[in-house]
Short mmCIF file of C-alpha atoms and ligand atoms in Angstrom, two decimals:
data_model
loop_
_atom_site.label_atom_id
_atom_site.label_comp_id
_atom_site.label_asym_id
_atom_site.label_seq_id
_atom_site.Cartn_x
_atom_site.Cartn_y
_atom_site.Cartn_z
CA MET A 1 -132.74 -215.39 -19.95
CA SER A 2 -131.41 -218.90 -20.02
CA ASP A 3 -132.92 -221.87 -17.52
CA ILE A 4 -132.08 -221.94 -14.16
CA ASN A 5 -130.45 -225.56 -13.48
CA ILE A 6 -130.27 -226.62 -9.99
CA GLN A 7 -128.98 -229.78 -9.10
CA PRO A 8 -129.34 -232.14 -6.33
CA GLU A 9 -126.41 -230.83 -4.06
CA ASP A 10 -127.70 -227.16 -4.76
CA GLN A 11 -130.86 -228.40 -3.32
CA ALA A 12 -129.21 -229.71 -0.41
CA VAL A 13 -128.11 -226.25 0.31
CA PHE A 14 -131.57 -224.71 0.12
CA ASP A 15 -132.42 -227.28 2.02
CA ARG A 16 -130.20 -226.89 5.04
CA LEU A 17 -130.35 -222.92 5.11
CA LYS A 18 -132.83 -220.79 4.40
CA SER A 19 -132.06 -217.07 2.42
CA ASP A 20 -132.54 -214.12 4.85
CA GLY A 21 -131.28 -211.22 1.92
CA ARG A 22 -128.99 -209.75 4.30
CA ILE A 23 -126.17 -208.34 2.46
CA THR A 24 -123.56 -206.45 3.66
CA HIS A 25 -121.40 -204.08 1.83
CA ARG A 26 -118.47 -206.33 2.01
CA LEU A 27 -120.77 -208.91 0.76
CA ARG A 28 -121.74 -207.31 -2.42
CA ARG A 29 -118.07 -206.52 -3.09
CA MET A 30 -117.53 -210.04 -2.68
CA MET A 31 -120.57 -210.96 -4.95
CA THR A 32 -119.27 -208.38 -7.90
CA GLN A 33 -115.66 -208.68 -7.62
CA GLN A 34 -115.78 -212.61 -7.69
CA TRP A 35 -118.75 -212.97 -9.76
CA ASN A 36 -119.11 -216.71 -10.63
CA THR A 37 -116.26 -217.99 -8.53
CA CYS A 38 -116.10 -219.88 -5.72
CA VAL A 39 -114.19 -218.31 -3.55
CA SER A 40 -113.01 -221.07 -1.87
CA CYS A 41 -111.81 -223.35 -4.58
CA GLY A 42 -111.53 -221.07 -7.31
CA ARG A 43 -113.97 -222.97 -9.68
CA ASN A 44 -116.37 -220.84 -11.82
CA THR A 45 -120.01 -221.86 -11.42
CA PRO A 46 -121.64 -223.06 -15.06
CA GLN A 47 -124.37 -221.04 -16.45
CA GLY A 48 -127.60 -221.55 -14.59
CA ARG A 49 -126.63 -223.29 -11.34
CA PRO A 50 -126.19 -220.92 -8.51
CA VAL A 51 -123.47 -219.17 -6.09
CA PHE A 52 -124.56 -218.83 -2.55
CA ALA A 53 -123.66 -215.64 -1.09
CA GLY A 54 -123.40 -215.72 2.60
CA TYR A 55 -121.12 -215.93 5.76
CA ASP A 56 -119.45 -218.53 7.66
CA GLU A 57 -119.72 -219.55 11.19
CA ASN A 58 -117.44 -216.36 12.37
CA LYS A 59 -119.82 -214.26 10.39
CA LYS A 60 -117.06 -213.89 7.84
CA GLU A 61 -118.26 -213.38 3.98
CA LEU A 62 -118.43 -216.36 1.48
CA LEU A 63 -119.39 -216.75 -1.89
CA VAL A 64 -119.31 -220.20 -3.10
CA GLY A 65 -120.84 -222.83 -5.41
CA ALA A 66 -122.19 -225.98 -4.01
CA CYS A 67 -118.62 -227.37 -4.12
CA CYS A 68 -117.61 -225.48 -0.73
CA SER A 69 -121.04 -225.16 0.51
CA ASP A 70 -120.07 -226.95 3.89
CA ARG A 71 -118.21 -223.75 4.92
CA LEU A 72 -121.57 -221.88 4.63
CA ALA A 73 -123.24 -221.14 8.00
CA HIS A 74 -125.72 -218.47 6.96
CA LEU A 75 -127.27 -217.67 3.12
CA ALA A 76 -128.03 -214.40 2.41
CA THR A 77 -128.70 -214.90 -1.41
CA PRO A 78 -128.12 -217.26 -4.21
CA VAL A 79 -126.99 -216.06 -7.40
CA TYR A 80 -127.89 -217.84 -10.57
CA TRP A 81 -125.61 -217.05 -13.53
CA THR A 82 -128.00 -216.53 -16.50
CA GLY A 83 -126.46 -214.35 -18.71
CA THR A 84 -125.66 -211.88 -15.91
CA LEU A 85 -122.54 -209.72 -16.48
CA ASN A 86 -119.22 -209.74 -15.08
CA LEU A 87 -118.80 -206.06 -13.55
CA SER A 88 -115.61 -206.53 -11.84
CA ALA A 89 -112.63 -204.54 -12.21
CA PRO A 90 -109.21 -205.32 -10.40
CA ASP A 91 -108.91 -203.62 -7.25
CA SER A 92 -106.11 -201.99 -8.43
CA SER A 93 -106.96 -200.73 -11.58
CA LYS A 94 -106.50 -197.02 -11.83
CA VAL A 95 -109.27 -194.54 -12.07
CA TRP A 96 -109.94 -191.06 -13.06
CA ARG A 97 -112.28 -188.32 -12.44
CA TYR A 98 -111.90 -185.46 -14.48
CA MET A 99 -113.49 -181.74 -13.08
CA ASP A 100 -113.97 -178.34 -13.40
CA PHE A 101 -112.78 -176.78 -10.47
CA THR A 102 -116.22 -175.47 -8.96
CA LYS A 103 -116.96 -179.40 -9.04
CA PHE A 104 -114.07 -180.17 -6.87
CA VAL A 105 -114.48 -177.40 -4.23
CA ALA A 106 -117.83 -178.94 -4.20
CA MET A 107 -116.48 -182.22 -3.21
CA LEU A 108 -114.28 -180.98 -0.32
CA MET A 109 -117.35 -178.88 1.26
CA GLN A 110 -119.76 -182.00 0.91
CA GLN A 111 -116.68 -184.23 1.92
CA GLY A 112 -117.91 -186.85 -0.21
CA LEU A 113 -118.85 -188.14 -3.76
CA TYR A 114 -121.71 -186.76 -5.65
CA PHE A 115 -124.12 -188.96 -7.41
CA THR A 116 -126.64 -187.75 -10.08
CA THR A 117 -129.84 -189.96 -11.33
CA ALA A 118 -129.08 -191.49 -14.29
CA GLU A 119 -131.85 -190.29 -16.27
CA ASN A 120 -130.17 -186.45 -15.82
CA PHE A 121 -127.10 -187.76 -17.95
CA SER A 122 -127.25 -186.27 -21.72
CA ASP A 123 -126.74 -189.86 -22.80
CA PRO A 124 -130.77 -190.88 -23.83
CA PHE A 125 -129.64 -194.79 -23.87
CA GLU A 126 -128.95 -194.45 -19.84
CA GLY A 127 -131.14 -197.82 -18.42
CA ALA A 128 -132.20 -198.51 -21.67
CA ILE A 129 -133.10 -202.46 -22.95
CA GLY A 130 -132.25 -201.91 -26.59
CA LEU A 131 -133.18 -199.63 -29.81
CA ALA A 132 -136.67 -197.88 -30.37
CA ASP A 133 -137.25 -200.34 -33.90
CA ARG A 134 -136.16 -203.96 -32.03
CA GLU A 135 -138.61 -203.39 -29.29
CA THR A 136 -141.08 -205.89 -30.91
CA ILE A 137 -138.61 -208.40 -31.33
CA TRP A 138 -137.50 -207.94 -27.62
CA ASP A 139 -141.66 -208.19 -26.47
CA ASN A 140 -142.13 -211.08 -28.71
CA TYR A 141 -139.24 -212.89 -27.11
CA TYR A 142 -140.22 -212.38 -23.28
CA LEU A 143 -143.78 -213.03 -24.15
CA ASP A 144 -142.81 -216.43 -25.45
CA PHE A 145 -140.72 -216.70 -22.59
CA PHE A 146 -143.41 -216.15 -20.24
CA ARG A 147 -146.15 -218.16 -21.68
CA GLN A 148 -143.76 -221.05 -21.16
CA ALA A 149 -143.30 -220.16 -17.76
CA VAL A 150 -146.74 -219.41 -16.80
CA THR A 151 -147.78 -223.12 -18.38
CA THR A 152 -145.02 -224.92 -16.72
CA ALA A 153 -144.26 -225.97 -12.80
CA PRO A 154 -141.05 -227.01 -11.24
CA PRO A 155 -140.48 -231.00 -10.70
CA GLY A 156 -143.01 -232.23 -8.26
CA TYR A 157 -145.93 -229.71 -9.13
CA THR A 158 -149.10 -229.65 -11.12
CA PRO A 159 -148.75 -226.88 -13.82
CA PRO A 160 -151.78 -224.87 -13.33
CA LYS A 161 -155.05 -224.92 -15.42
CA LEU A 162 -154.97 -222.04 -17.64
CA SER A 163 -156.94 -221.11 -20.88
CA ASP A 164 -155.00 -219.73 -23.55
CA GLN A 165 -156.78 -216.18 -23.09
CA GLU A 166 -155.78 -216.61 -19.08
CA VAL A 167 -151.98 -217.43 -20.77
CA GLU A 168 -151.94 -214.38 -22.75
CA ALA A 169 -153.48 -211.92 -20.26
CA GLU A 170 -150.75 -213.26 -18.05
CA ALA A 171 -147.74 -213.23 -20.15
CA HIS A 172 -148.80 -209.70 -20.57
CA ARG A 173 -148.99 -208.44 -17.58
CA LEU A 174 -145.63 -210.19 -16.72
CA LEU A 175 -143.84 -208.83 -19.65
CA LYS A 176 -145.29 -205.08 -18.42
CA SER A 177 -144.40 -205.17 -15.20
CA ILE A 178 -140.56 -205.79 -16.53
CA LYS A 179 -140.63 -202.81 -18.30
CA ALA A 180 -141.78 -201.06 -15.33
CA THR A 181 -138.42 -201.45 -13.52
CA SER A 182 -136.98 -199.07 -16.21
CA THR A 183 -138.41 -196.09 -14.63
CA HIS A 184 -136.48 -197.28 -11.47
CA VAL A 185 -133.51 -198.44 -13.05
CA ARG A 186 -133.43 -195.05 -14.67
CA LYS A 187 -133.58 -193.09 -11.13
CA SER A 188 -130.28 -195.14 -10.01
CA LEU A 189 -127.62 -192.72 -8.46
CA VAL A 190 -124.60 -192.97 -10.34
CA ASN A 191 -121.02 -191.05 -9.87
CA CYS A 192 -118.73 -191.73 -13.27
CA TRP A 193 -115.03 -192.58 -13.49
CA HIS A 194 -112.87 -193.37 -16.56
CA GLU A 195 -110.49 -196.50 -16.43
CA ASN A 196 -106.88 -195.71 -17.44
CA ASP A 197 -103.23 -196.43 -16.43
CA ASP A 198 -102.31 -192.62 -17.71
CA GLU A 199 -104.01 -189.56 -18.52
CA SER A 200 -106.36 -189.19 -21.57
CA GLU A 201 -105.92 -186.33 -23.70
CA VAL A 202 -109.40 -187.02 -25.42
CA LEU A 203 -111.08 -186.67 -21.61
CA TRP A 204 -109.19 -183.50 -20.61
CA GLN A 205 -110.34 -181.98 -23.89
CA LEU A 206 -114.22 -183.24 -23.46
CA TYR A 207 -114.40 -182.31 -19.50
CA SER A 208 -111.84 -179.32 -18.94
CA PRO A 209 -110.94 -177.54 -22.68
CA PRO A 210 -108.53 -175.01 -22.90
CA SER A 211 -108.25 -172.37 -20.86
CA GLU A 212 -110.65 -174.00 -18.10
CA THR A 213 -109.54 -174.58 -14.78
CA GLY A 214 -109.93 -178.28 -14.57
CA LEU A 215 -108.42 -181.20 -12.55
CA ALA A 216 -108.36 -184.83 -12.61
CA ILE A 217 -108.66 -186.86 -9.38
CA GLN A 218 -106.84 -190.03 -9.26
CA SER A 219 -107.83 -193.17 -7.51
CA THR A 220 -108.31 -196.66 -8.05
CA VAL A 221 -111.08 -199.53 -7.95
CA GLY A 222 -110.61 -200.88 -4.25
CA ASN A 223 -110.52 -197.03 -3.43
CA LEU A 224 -113.85 -196.75 -4.73
CA TRP A 225 -115.28 -199.53 -3.09
CA GLU A 226 -114.03 -198.26 0.07
CA ALA A 227 -115.56 -195.04 -0.46
CA ALA A 228 -118.91 -196.55 -1.16
CA SER A 229 -118.80 -198.46 2.00
CA ASN A 230 -121.10 -196.35 4.02
CA SER A 231 -124.07 -197.83 1.84
CA ASP A 232 -124.85 -201.45 1.66
CA GLN A 233 -126.18 -201.83 -1.81
CA ALA A 234 -123.64 -199.67 -3.49
CA ILE A 235 -122.00 -201.41 -6.54
CA VAL A 236 -118.63 -200.10 -8.15
CA GLY A 237 -118.63 -201.85 -12.00
CA ARG A 238 -116.99 -201.88 -15.21
CA VAL A 239 -119.78 -200.35 -17.62
CA HIS A 240 -120.40 -202.82 -20.89
CA TYR A 241 -120.21 -201.04 -24.27
CA LEU A 242 -122.84 -203.01 -26.61
CA ASP A 243 -124.14 -202.61 -30.19
CA PHE A 244 -127.81 -202.40 -29.57
CA ARG A 245 -128.36 -202.69 -33.44
CA LYS A 246 -127.08 -206.55 -32.54
CA ARG A 247 -127.87 -207.02 -28.96
CA TYR A 248 -130.07 -206.01 -25.95
CA ALA A 249 -128.82 -204.65 -22.21
CA SER A 250 -129.47 -207.03 -19.69
CA ILE A 251 -133.31 -207.72 -18.39
CA GLN A 252 -131.58 -207.17 -14.62
CA SER A 253 -131.23 -203.63 -13.13
CA GLU A 254 -127.59 -204.12 -13.94
CA ARG A 255 -128.38 -202.60 -17.41
CA ILE A 256 -127.48 -199.56 -15.59
CA PHE A 257 -124.08 -200.67 -16.34
CA CYS A 258 -124.72 -201.18 -20.41
CA LYS A 259 -124.27 -198.30 -22.38
CA ARG A 260 -124.13 -197.68 -25.86
CA GLN A 261 -120.45 -198.74 -28.02
CA SER A 262 -120.12 -195.17 -29.55
CA LEU A 263 -119.30 -193.97 -26.22
CA SER A 264 -116.24 -196.96 -25.21
CA HIS A 265 -113.65 -193.93 -25.48
CA GLU A 266 -115.03 -193.19 -22.05
CA ARG A 267 -113.98 -196.69 -20.38
CA GLU A 268 -116.50 -195.91 -17.63
CA ILE A 269 -116.43 -197.37 -14.00
CA ARG A 270 -119.09 -196.36 -12.11
CA ILE A 271 -120.34 -196.29 -8.32
CA VAL A 272 -124.30 -197.08 -8.71
CA LEU A 273 -126.46 -196.50 -5.65
CA GLN A 274 -130.14 -197.34 -5.40
CA ASN A 275 -132.39 -194.36 -5.28
CA ASP A 276 -135.73 -194.68 -2.64
CA ARG A 277 -138.51 -195.60 -4.41
CA ASN A 278 -140.54 -193.79 -2.25
CA GLU A 279 -138.73 -190.69 -2.40
CA PRO A 280 -136.52 -190.67 -5.36
CA SER A 281 -134.10 -187.87 -5.34
CA ASN A 282 -132.41 -185.90 -8.28
CA GLY A 283 -128.68 -186.26 -6.52
CA GLN A 284 -126.96 -187.42 -3.66
CA VAL A 285 -123.65 -187.04 -1.53
CA LEU A 286 -121.98 -189.95 -0.31
CA LYS A 287 -119.64 -189.16 2.69
CA CYS A 288 -116.68 -190.97 2.51
CA GLU A 289 -112.87 -190.11 3.64
CA LEU A 290 -111.30 -188.05 0.77
CA ARG A 291 -107.76 -188.66 2.38
CA ASN A 292 -108.16 -192.52 1.37
CA LEU A 293 -110.13 -192.17 -2.23
CA ILE A 294 -107.48 -189.47 -3.82
CA ASP A 295 -104.38 -190.67 -4.53
CA GLY A 296 -103.17 -187.92 -6.58
CA ILE A 297 -104.45 -184.95 -7.98
CA VAL A 298 -103.61 -183.83 -11.94
CA ILE A 299 -104.01 -180.21 -13.06
CA SER A 300 -105.05 -179.83 -16.75
CA PRO A 301 -102.78 -179.22 -19.43
CA PHE A 302 -105.16 -176.58 -20.63
CA ALA A 303 -105.41 -174.40 -17.21
CA PRO A 304 -103.66 -171.04 -16.91
CA SER A 305 -100.68 -171.16 -14.83
CA TRP A 306 -102.20 -169.00 -11.98
CA PHE A 307 -104.23 -172.02 -11.34
CA VAL A 308 -101.90 -173.88 -9.30
CA ASP A 309 -101.60 -171.74 -6.27
CA VAL A 310 -105.60 -171.54 -6.39
CA LEU A 311 -105.98 -175.11 -6.27
CA ASN A 312 -103.11 -175.45 -3.38
CA SER A 313 -104.27 -173.02 -1.13
CA THR A 314 -108.25 -174.12 -1.64
CA ILE A 315 -107.04 -177.73 -0.71
CA ALA A 316 -105.27 -176.36 2.55
CA LYS A 317 -108.16 -174.37 3.51
CA PHE A 318 -109.87 -177.54 3.87
CA GLY A 319 -107.55 -178.82 6.16
CA PHE A 320 -106.31 -181.44 3.14
CA GLU A 321 -102.72 -182.37 1.33
CA PHE A 322 -102.96 -184.11 -1.92
CA ASP A 323 -100.01 -185.07 -4.09
CA ILE A 324 -100.47 -182.43 -7.07
CA ARG A 325 -98.45 -182.67 -10.29
CA PRO A 326 -98.62 -180.87 -13.52
CA SER A 327 -100.51 -182.98 -16.59
CA SER A 328 -97.86 -185.07 -18.66
CA ILE A 329 -99.74 -183.99 -21.81
CA ASN A 330 -97.38 -180.98 -21.34
CA ASP A 331 -94.23 -182.74 -21.74
CA GLU A 332 -91.81 -181.28 -24.22
CA PRO A 333 -90.82 -183.27 -27.41
CA PHE A 334 -87.20 -183.22 -28.49
CA PHE A 335 -86.26 -183.92 -32.20
ZN1 ZN B 401 -115.80 -224.32 -4.48
#
């Protein structure tokens, strides 16, 4: 957590506009894909400074720095670049979802994507901040940070007079409250994809090993954003693989996009939805137009030969038509 560094030109935006927190799907997409770049002039916002997410006078989404803030008519939210992760992946980037036949049939039936709560995945590090034996170092860092935060005030304000005991109590309360958000992060609803220009033999082995009737759906990051447009809070983002022996995941809820280095072969792009805080569910279908989502289907190189007909007739029964092709893993060599 580095310091927020508001300059007079940023303050002028806050004086002119009050943020209303209204973030449409298109604005969230822009906030993720542009990260810290002003869409108007292409300038990158320095650490600690805000970029402003909102709408122009024609209600068109806008993400601008103070540099181009005159275009902004409504402010949805400021975003501060204090160590946030860059989750963006190009819209044109190819993504794959390897699955067995039953999951594919379920997808056709449900006409949408199935999201699983992160805590139900086999990786115990989903939503984790770091390694257990490095927890004390992390705690102490944030306790120090909070001690400072509760005893300093922004310019123009008098810092509150607190006894040492009160400072300690408040710092510990704040630490507890940020750690409590982990429960919610682990309830996030997640749908996973693999980013790759081509097929991956390793993933075939993992997700549809020999003799299983598996397939891979091919799509793009842009399609995933479109598929998630039924949800205002969906984020499509590239997973960051971290060496937890050396660092911690993000303190913010975006750490749902952080995984262990040992899983980096997954090259994951995930769609994340927030789970209802009051009635969290274990899974959820997000309806989408499968025709637009699926660019093609590749049949597992290990599937038996009769599978092609079954797949074709199943797709036809549900009224779809997809471009189906065999896996290139089965291409013949010459010597
Ligand atoms: Zn600008």
